[in-house]
Amino acid sequence: MKFLTTTGILFFLCISSFSQENWSHFRGNKLDGHAVDQAYPVHFGEGDHVIWKTAISGLGWSSPVVWDGQIWLTTAAADGKKLSALCLDYSSGQILKEMLLFEPDSIQPIHSTNSYATPTPAVEKGFVYVHFGTYGTACIRTDDFSVVWKRTDLNCQHMQGAASSLFIHRNLLIVHIEGTDNQYIAALDKTTGSTVWKTERPHEFYKDIAPVYRKAYTTPIVVRTGDRDLLISNGSQMCFAYDVLTGSPVWSFWYGYDSTVGMPLSYDGLVFFNSGWIFLENKPNFVKFFAVDPSGNGDVTKTHVKWELDEDVPQITTPVIVDGRIYMVHERGTLTCVDALSGKVIWKDKLRGQFNASPVLAGGNLYIPDVRGTVWIIKPGDRFQPVSENRLEGTIKATPAFVNGNIILRTDSHLYRIGEKEE
């Protein structure tokens, strides 16, 4: 049975409010890594197709989101003591507002590759929602930049910093708080910030494992299967499906081991998700990728798995599905094309570099930024078909946004708008 992601349903119901100018979540309006099907630049670099380039203070790896001519992103002081939201004008790149939102009393350490502003905001007409993990979550009115509400009581010990991004579903704002001490998902009333439901990961599966293996950094999706909308969330140890309106658990799938980062996916009646790092004696660390029928109940580990893959599966980056094929880029550069329904590897090749940003389909091509500032463009299909390599200055860990034929791309120091120069 085919199903839609919740964002697909939501945007179908209010499609008139969306346009090519909007990119509302991490990996796009439907959280699937697909841009509106139109032409995007395939050859660019410093001074080439750069409409504007704006310096961004602080450091953050959150992706930009775009709505009605505004670009929003978060940033932080390198030491985490100041956490801010920024709004830029889409046309000019001018910073319209920089808002200091949180100044934590105590700061947790982070991984050397992370930042204190890694979770991506979510935006809709009139409001943007920003999140800094345990340090705070806030709603901002986009017309006058007033703060509607704040929460600082959704807490955990991240150990390596926060990374789970926000997700809007109807009147709910879905927040993941999964640290070494606390692991739960909360649905907030997006209007008031109050908690609608809160569901903890099952203690019986976490109590006997070391705290380091309890944390997770994933962002969920919602799928329609049968007569229910399921929130799919692959945390450490297990993937869970919850009733998105109540938080009640529906099914679980156990894979064990370390924390997860990459998002789940959906296609043609299946959901796809990865485990965290798996550690086996006398074998290098690896990650598994699963295709699962989401129509079950209870423990579906042995009953609903369709196929699995355990070679060159990324832990950090989220794959993208194009015409029934899954394209996944490993953090060390291996690009794999897999048939989504059978799990058969169609082809595999190697890109030079390290990869933290997720691939996006735009204008019929895959855009895959590497950490050192090269954006690789690959044509999807039956074989490896490189299109171009495009070099920018700086480090890229944030997944770009694609709107109206333009690429909104963040490096460690600047935000770029890349496209055809306006007359």
Short mmCIF file of C-alpha atoms in Angstrom, two decimals:
data_model
loop_
_atom_site.label_atom_id
_atom_site.label_comp_id
_atom_site.label_asym_id
_atom_site.label_seq_id
_atom_site.Cartn_x
_atom_site.Cartn_y
_atom_site.Cartn_z
CA MET A 1 0.00 0.00 0.00
CA LYS A 2 1.39 3.39 -0.93
CA PHE A 3 1.39 6.18 1.63
CA LEU A 4 2.40 9.80 1.97
CA THR A 5 4.62 11.53 4.44
CA THR A 6 2.69 13.78 6.78
CA THR A 7 4.23 16.81 5.17
CA GLY A 8 2.88 15.53 1.87
CA ILE A 9 -0.61 15.39 3.36
CA LEU A 10 -0.25 18.72 5.09
CA PHE A 11 0.96 20.46 1.97
CA PHE A 12 -1.78 18.88 -0.12
CA LEU A 13 -4.37 20.33 2.25
CA CYS A 14 -2.87 23.82 2.18
CA ILE A 15 -1.00 23.76 -1.10
CA SER A 16 -2.00 27.30 -1.97
CA SER A 17 0.25 28.57 0.83
CA PHE A 18 3.36 27.01 -0.73
CA SER A 19 5.36 28.28 -3.63
CA GLN A 20 8.76 27.79 -5.20
CA GLU A 21 10.04 30.44 -2.80
CA ASN A 22 9.63 28.22 0.27
CA TRP A 23 11.86 25.58 1.86
CA SER A 24 10.26 24.93 5.22
CA HIS A 25 12.26 22.15 6.93
CA PHE A 26 15.54 20.30 6.92
CA ARG A 27 15.71 18.67 3.45
CA GLY A 28 12.77 20.66 2.10
CA ASN A 29 9.02 21.07 2.32
CA LYS A 30 8.41 17.31 2.44
CA LEU A 31 11.63 16.42 4.30
CA ASP A 32 12.53 14.15 1.38
CA GLY A 33 15.47 16.03 -0.17
CA HIS A 34 13.51 17.00 -3.30
CA ALA A 35 13.42 20.56 -4.68
CA VAL A 36 10.78 21.97 -7.02
CA ASP A 37 11.53 20.56 -10.48
CA GLN A 38 13.15 23.46 -12.32
CA ALA A 39 16.61 24.44 -13.51
CA TYR A 40 19.36 25.09 -10.95
CA PRO A 41 22.97 26.12 -11.65
CA VAL A 42 25.32 23.22 -12.36
CA HIS A 43 28.49 25.30 -12.75
CA PHE A 44 29.32 27.87 -10.07
CA GLY A 45 32.03 29.05 -7.72
CA GLU A 46 33.37 32.16 -6.01
CA GLY A 47 32.36 35.02 -8.33
CA ASP A 48 30.47 32.68 -10.66
CA HIS A 49 26.68 32.67 -10.30
CA VAL A 50 26.99 34.06 -6.77
CA ILE A 51 24.16 36.62 -6.48
CA TRP A 52 25.20 37.53 -2.95
CA LYS A 53 27.44 36.26 -0.17
CA THR A 54 26.77 37.40 3.40
CA ALA A 55 29.06 36.90 6.39
CA ILE A 56 27.39 35.05 9.28
CA SER A 57 28.62 35.63 12.82
CA GLY A 58 29.28 32.76 15.18
CA LEU A 59 29.18 29.12 14.13
CA GLY A 60 26.31 26.83 13.24
CA TRP A 61 25.57 23.82 11.06
CA SER A 62 21.81 24.30 10.91
CA SER A 63 20.45 24.41 7.37
CA PRO A 64 18.72 27.54 6.07
CA VAL A 65 14.92 27.56 5.72
CA VAL A 66 13.05 29.99 3.46
CA TRP A 67 9.56 31.51 3.53
CA ASP A 68 8.08 34.52 1.72
CA GLY A 69 11.36 36.24 0.98
CA GLN A 70 12.95 35.55 4.37
CA ILE A 71 15.81 33.15 5.08
CA TRP A 72 16.17 31.87 8.64
CA LEU A 73 19.03 30.03 10.30
CA THR A 74 20.56 29.71 13.75
CA THR A 75 24.04 30.46 14.99
CA ALA A 76 25.98 30.31 18.23
CA ALA A 77 29.09 31.59 19.89
CA ALA A 78 31.84 28.99 19.56
CA ASP A 79 31.69 28.39 23.32
CA GLY A 80 27.90 28.00 23.32
CA LYS A 81 27.24 30.93 25.66
CA LYS A 82 25.11 32.89 23.16
CA LEU A 83 22.50 31.20 20.94
CA SER A 84 20.83 33.28 18.23
CA ALA A 85 18.45 33.24 15.27
CA LEU A 86 19.15 35.20 12.08
CA CYS A 87 16.76 36.43 9.40
CA LEU A 88 18.11 37.50 6.00
CA ASP A 89 16.41 39.11 3.03
CA TYR A 90 16.24 36.62 0.15
CA SER A 91 16.67 39.25 -2.58
CA SER A 92 19.62 41.19 -1.18
CA GLY A 93 21.25 38.94 1.43
CA GLN A 94 20.96 41.74 4.00
CA ILE A 95 20.63 40.62 7.61
CA LEU A 96 17.21 41.87 8.68
CA LYS A 97 17.41 40.69 12.28
CA GLU A 98 19.81 38.89 14.59
CA MET A 99 18.07 37.77 17.78
CA LEU A 100 19.91 36.58 20.87
CA LEU A 101 17.51 34.00 22.30
CA PHE A 102 19.36 31.98 24.95
CA GLU A 103 22.38 32.50 27.20
CA PRO A 104 22.79 29.19 29.06
CA ASP A 105 24.11 29.18 32.63
CA SER A 106 26.10 26.01 32.01
CA ILE A 107 27.48 24.61 28.79
CA GLN A 108 27.90 20.96 27.87
CA PRO A 109 30.90 19.89 25.77
CA ILE A 110 30.28 18.98 22.12
CA HIS A 111 32.00 16.82 19.54
CA SER A 112 34.75 18.65 17.66
CA THR A 113 32.77 18.29 14.41
CA ASN A 114 29.51 19.66 15.87
CA SER A 115 28.33 23.16 16.77
CA TYR A 116 25.95 24.64 19.35
CA ALA A 117 23.53 25.58 16.55
CA THR A 118 23.14 22.39 14.49
CA PRO A 119 19.35 21.63 14.61
CA THR A 120 17.57 23.15 11.60
CA PRO A 121 14.57 25.47 12.23
CA ALA A 122 11.09 24.90 10.81
CA VAL A 123 9.15 27.75 9.21
CA GLU A 124 5.59 28.36 8.08
CA LYS A 125 3.45 31.37 7.26
CA GLY A 126 3.89 33.90 10.05
CA PHE A 127 6.14 31.85 12.35
CA VAL A 128 9.57 30.27 12.59
CA TYR A 129 10.54 27.69 15.23
CA VAL A 130 14.14 27.31 16.37
CA HIS A 131 15.79 24.71 18.56
CA PHE A 132 19.13 24.39 20.34
CA GLY A 133 18.60 21.04 22.02
CA THR A 134 18.68 21.14 25.81
CA TYR A 135 19.36 24.91 25.84
CA GLY A 136 16.06 26.00 24.42
CA THR A 137 13.27 26.00 21.85
CA ALA A 138 11.44 29.12 20.68
CA CYS A 139 8.74 30.42 18.36
CA ILE A 140 9.27 33.78 16.60
CA ARG A 141 6.72 35.83 14.72
CA THR A 142 8.20 36.54 11.29
CA ASP A 143 6.50 39.87 10.60
CA ASP A 144 7.74 41.80 13.65
CA PHE A 145 10.42 39.42 15.07
CA SER A 146 8.67 39.15 18.42
CA VAL A 147 9.16 36.01 20.50
CA VAL A 148 5.85 34.17 20.93
CA TRP A 149 7.09 31.55 23.41
CA LYS A 150 10.22 29.88 24.75
CA ARG A 151 10.97 26.56 26.42
CA THR A 152 14.16 25.78 28.35
CA ASP A 153 12.92 22.75 30.28
CA LEU A 154 13.30 20.08 27.55
CA ASN A 155 16.60 18.82 28.83
CA CYS A 156 19.16 16.06 28.43
CA GLN A 157 22.89 15.45 28.43
CA HIS A 158 23.65 15.41 24.70
CA MET A 159 27.29 14.41 25.32
CA GLN A 160 28.32 15.43 21.78
CA GLY A 161 25.90 18.34 21.22
CA ALA A 162 22.40 18.55 19.78
CA ALA A 163 21.54 17.81 16.14
CA SER A 164 17.87 16.71 15.84
CA SER A 165 15.87 19.18 13.74
CA LEU A 166 12.28 20.37 14.22
CA PHE A 167 9.24 19.05 12.40
CA ILE A 168 5.78 20.67 12.06
CA HIS A 169 2.73 18.41 11.84
CA ARG A 170 -0.63 20.21 11.82
CA ASN A 171 -0.74 22.05 15.19
CA LEU A 172 2.21 20.10 16.62
CA LEU A 173 5.91 20.84 16.78
CA ILE A 174 7.85 17.58 17.18
CA VAL A 175 11.01 17.78 19.30
CA HIS A 176 13.57 14.99 19.91
CA ILE A 177 15.44 15.06 23.22
CA GLU A 178 17.72 12.02 23.33
CA GLY A 179 20.81 12.18 25.51
CA THR A 180 22.82 9.87 27.70
CA ASP A 181 20.42 10.43 30.61
CA ASN A 182 16.98 11.17 29.11
CA GLN A 183 15.50 9.87 25.86
CA TYR A 184 12.07 11.09 24.79
CA ILE A 185 10.03 12.72 22.04
CA ALA A 186 7.71 15.63 22.78
CA ALA A 187 4.93 17.13 20.71
CA LEU A 188 4.39 20.80 21.55
CA ASP A 189 1.41 22.95 20.73
CA LYS A 190 3.08 25.17 18.16
CA THR A 191 0.90 28.15 19.15
CA THR A 192 1.66 28.15 22.87
CA GLY A 193 4.69 25.88 23.28
CA SER A 194 2.86 23.72 25.83
CA THR A 195 3.40 19.96 25.83
CA VAL A 196 0.65 18.00 24.08
CA TRP A 197 2.30 14.62 24.61
CA LYS A 198 5.64 13.28 25.73
CA THR A 199 6.78 9.69 25.15
CA GLU A 200 9.93 8.23 26.64
CA ARG A 201 11.96 5.51 24.99
CA PRO A 202 11.31 2.19 26.79
CA HIS A 203 13.57 1.94 29.83
CA GLU A 204 13.84 -1.84 29.66
CA PHE A 205 15.85 -1.61 26.43
CA TYR A 206 18.19 1.12 27.70
CA LYS A 207 18.86 0.35 31.37
CA ASP A 208 21.58 -2.26 30.75
CA ILE A 209 23.59 -0.40 28.11
CA ALA A 210 26.25 2.24 28.67
CA PRO A 211 24.95 5.84 28.56
CA VAL A 212 27.13 6.62 25.54
CA TYR A 213 24.98 4.22 23.47
CA ARG A 214 21.64 5.79 24.48
CA LYS A 215 21.91 9.16 22.71
CA ALA A 216 20.58 9.94 19.22
CA TYR A 217 20.43 12.88 16.81
CA THR A 218 17.80 11.91 14.28
CA THR A 219 14.87 13.89 12.81
CA PRO A 220 11.57 11.97 12.31
CA ILE A 221 9.13 11.71 9.44
CA VAL A 222 5.42 10.91 9.46
CA VAL A 223 3.88 8.39 7.07
CA ARG A 224 0.31 7.45 6.31
CA THR A 225 -0.27 3.70 6.48
CA GLY A 226 -3.78 2.28 6.48
CA ASP A 227 -5.95 4.64 8.51
CA ARG A 228 -3.21 6.05 10.74
CA ASP A 229 -0.42 8.59 10.63
CA LEU A 230 2.77 7.16 12.12
CA LEU A 231 5.74 9.12 13.37
CA ILE A 232 8.86 7.12 12.41
CA SER A 233 11.85 7.73 14.66
CA ASN A 234 15.10 5.73 14.56
CA GLY A 235 16.82 6.36 17.88
CA SER A 236 19.71 4.46 19.34
CA GLN A 237 19.08 0.73 19.70
CA MET A 238 15.66 0.75 17.99
CA CYS A 239 13.38 2.36 15.44
CA PHE A 240 9.91 3.23 16.73
CA ALA A 241 6.57 4.09 15.16
CA TYR A 242 4.21 6.24 17.24
CA ASP A 243 0.71 7.55 16.72
CA VAL A 244 1.67 11.11 15.86
CA LEU A 245 -1.39 12.65 17.53
CA THR A 246 -1.03 10.87 20.88
CA GLY A 247 2.56 9.60 21.11
CA SER A 248 1.35 6.03 21.73
CA PRO A 249 3.85 3.40 20.54
CA VAL A 250 2.62 1.28 17.61
CA TRP A 251 5.64 -0.82 16.64
CA SER A 252 9.36 -1.17 17.26
CA PHE A 253 12.30 -2.60 15.33
CA TRP A 254 15.47 -3.53 17.19
CA TYR A 255 18.95 -3.17 15.66
CA GLY A 256 21.04 -2.42 18.75
CA TYR A 257 24.21 -0.43 19.22
CA ASP A 258 25.07 3.23 18.88
CA SER A 259 23.27 6.52 18.22
CA THR A 260 21.63 7.46 14.92
CA VAL A 261 21.84 10.70 12.92
CA GLY A 262 20.39 10.13 9.43
CA MET A 263 16.63 10.58 8.91
CA PRO A 264 14.17 7.84 7.97
CA LEU A 265 12.78 7.77 4.41
CA SER A 266 9.59 6.46 2.81
CA TYR A 267 8.75 5.11 -0.63
CA ASP A 268 6.05 2.88 -2.16
CA GLY A 269 4.75 1.29 1.03
CA LEU A 270 8.09 0.94 2.83
CA VAL A 271 10.04 2.95 5.36
CA PHE A 272 13.84 3.00 5.39
CA PHE A 273 16.18 3.82 8.26
CA ASN A 274 19.72 3.23 9.43
CA SER A 275 21.18 2.00 12.67
CA GLY A 276 23.99 3.79 14.45
CA TRP A 277 27.53 2.45 14.45
CA ILE A 278 27.69 -1.30 15.02
CA PHE A 279 30.78 -2.55 16.83
CA LEU A 280 31.81 -6.17 16.30
CA GLU A 281 35.03 -7.85 17.32
CA ASN A 282 37.60 -8.14 14.51
CA LYS A 283 35.46 -6.04 12.13
CA PRO A 284 35.58 -2.30 11.38
CA ASN A 285 32.64 -0.23 12.60
CA PHE A 286 29.71 -0.25 10.18
CA VAL A 287 26.08 0.86 9.85
CA LYS A 288 23.03 -1.14 8.73
CA PHE A 289 20.22 0.15 6.53
CA PHE A 290 16.76 -1.44 6.68
CA ALA A 291 13.64 -1.51 4.52
CA VAL A 292 10.56 -2.23 6.66
CA ASP A 293 6.83 -2.61 6.03
CA PRO A 294 5.26 -0.07 8.47
CA SER A 295 1.86 -1.76 8.73
CA GLY A 296 2.68 -3.95 11.74
CA ASN A 297 2.14 -3.75 15.48
CA GLY A 298 4.38 -4.58 18.41
CA ASP A 299 7.87 -5.97 17.78
CA VAL A 300 8.26 -6.19 13.98
CA THR A 301 12.00 -6.96 13.94
CA LYS A 302 11.58 -10.48 12.54
CA THR A 303 8.28 -10.11 10.73
CA HIS A 304 8.29 -6.90 8.67
CA VAL A 305 11.84 -6.36 7.41
CA LYS A 306 12.04 -6.58 3.60
CA TRP A 307 15.78 -6.23 3.15
CA GLU A 308 18.89 -4.85 4.80
CA LEU A 309 22.26 -3.52 3.67
CA ASP A 310 25.45 -3.21 5.71
CA GLU A 311 28.16 -2.02 3.32
CA ASP A 312 29.04 1.68 2.84
CA VAL A 313 25.90 2.83 4.68
CA PRO A 314 26.21 6.40 6.03
CA GLN A 315 25.60 7.21 9.68
CA ILE A 316 25.37 11.02 9.38
CA THR A 317 24.02 11.87 5.93
CA THR A 318 20.45 11.07 4.90
CA PRO A 319 19.97 9.35 1.52
CA VAL A 320 17.57 10.58 -1.15
CA ILE A 321 15.15 8.45 -3.21
CA VAL A 322 14.75 9.19 -6.92
CA ASP A 323 12.58 7.06 -9.25
CA GLY A 324 12.69 4.05 -6.96
CA ARG A 325 16.41 4.24 -6.29
CA ILE A 326 18.14 5.20 -3.08
CA TYR A 327 21.28 7.32 -3.41
CA MET A 328 23.42 7.32 -0.28
CA VAL A 329 26.77 8.98 0.27
CA HIS A 330 29.01 7.60 2.98
CA GLU A 331 30.87 10.08 5.17
CA ARG A 332 34.10 8.94 3.49
CA GLY A 333 32.75 9.51 -0.02
CA THR A 334 31.40 6.23 -1.37
CA LEU A 335 28.24 6.93 -3.39
CA THR A 336 25.89 3.94 -3.71
CA CYS A 337 22.75 3.52 -5.82
CA VAL A 338 20.33 0.91 -4.44
CA ASP A 339 17.00 -0.37 -5.75
CA ALA A 340 14.49 0.69 -3.09
CA LEU A 341 12.19 -2.31 -3.35
CA SER A 342 14.75 -5.12 -3.58
CA GLY A 343 17.85 -3.71 -1.86
CA LYS A 344 19.99 -4.66 -4.86
CA VAL A 345 23.07 -2.45 -5.33
CA ILE A 346 22.88 -1.04 -8.86
CA TRP A 347 26.21 0.79 -8.86
CA LYS A 348 28.82 2.23 -6.56
CA ASP A 349 31.51 4.85 -7.06
CA LYS A 350 33.77 7.12 -5.05
CA LEU A 351 33.72 10.88 -4.52
CA ARG A 352 36.79 12.61 -3.12
CA GLY A 353 36.26 14.15 0.27
CA GLN A 354 34.39 13.84 3.56
CA PHE A 355 30.61 14.33 3.67
CA ASN A 356 28.29 15.59 6.42
CA ALA A 357 25.60 17.39 4.36
CA SER A 358 22.83 15.28 2.82
CA PRO A 359 22.26 14.97 -0.95
CA VAL A 360 19.37 16.88 -2.53
CA LEU A 361 17.64 16.31 -5.87
CA ALA A 362 17.22 19.60 -7.74
CA GLY A 363 16.67 20.18 -11.45
CA GLY A 364 17.10 16.49 -12.19
CA ASN A 365 20.54 16.31 -10.56
CA LEU A 366 21.91 15.27 -7.17
CA TYR A 367 23.73 18.04 -5.29
CA ILE A 368 26.20 16.61 -2.76
CA PRO A 369 28.40 19.07 -0.82
CA ASP A 370 31.58 17.84 0.83
CA VAL A 371 33.07 19.21 4.03
CA ARG A 372 35.91 21.09 2.31
CA GLY A 373 33.61 23.21 0.14
CA THR A 374 33.12 21.27 -3.11
CA VAL A 375 29.57 20.70 -4.32
CA TRP A 376 29.47 17.55 -6.44
CA ILE A 377 26.66 17.33 -8.98
CA ILE A 378 25.71 13.84 -10.15
CA LYS A 379 23.02 12.79 -12.62
CA PRO A 380 20.91 9.94 -11.19
CA GLY A 381 20.45 6.84 -13.33
CA ASP A 382 21.67 3.34 -14.15
CA ARG A 383 25.34 4.31 -13.90
CA PHE A 384 27.58 6.85 -12.21
CA GLN A 385 27.28 10.09 -14.23
CA PRO A 386 29.23 13.04 -12.80
CA VAL A 387 28.11 16.44 -14.04
CA SER A 388 30.43 18.92 -12.32
CA GLU A 389 32.52 19.85 -9.27
CA ASN A 390 31.94 23.34 -7.88
CA ARG A 391 34.32 24.85 -5.35
CA LEU A 392 33.40 27.42 -2.69
CA GLU A 393 35.46 28.87 0.14
CA GLY A 394 34.99 27.42 3.60
CA THR A 395 33.56 24.32 5.24
CA ILE A 396 30.13 22.89 4.32
CA LYS A 397 28.22 20.73 6.79
CA ALA A 398 24.74 22.24 6.37
CA THR A 399 22.42 20.78 3.72
CA PRO A 400 21.53 23.55 1.21
CA ALA A 401 18.04 24.88 0.49
CA PHE A 402 16.77 25.08 -3.11
CA VAL A 403 14.14 27.67 -4.05
CA ASN A 404 13.02 29.20 -7.34
CA GLY A 405 16.12 28.07 -9.27
CA ASN A 406 18.48 29.31 -6.57
CA ILE A 407 20.70 27.49 -4.08
CA ILE A 408 20.90 28.87 -0.54
CA LEU A 409 24.11 27.40 0.84
CA ARG A 410 25.78 27.84 4.20
CA THR A 411 29.47 27.49 4.98
CA ASP A 412 31.20 27.94 8.31
CA SER A 413 31.42 31.71 7.74
CA HIS A 414 28.98 32.80 5.00
CA LEU A 415 25.57 32.28 3.48
CA TYR A 416 25.41 32.19 -0.34
CA ARG A 417 22.63 32.67 -2.82
CA ILE A 418 23.67 30.98 -6.04
CA GLY A 419 21.64 31.36 -9.23
CA GLU A 420 21.18 33.41 -12.38
CA LYS A 421 21.76 37.09 -11.73
CA GLU A 422 18.58 39.12 -11.90
CA GLU A 423 18.23 41.77 -14.61
#
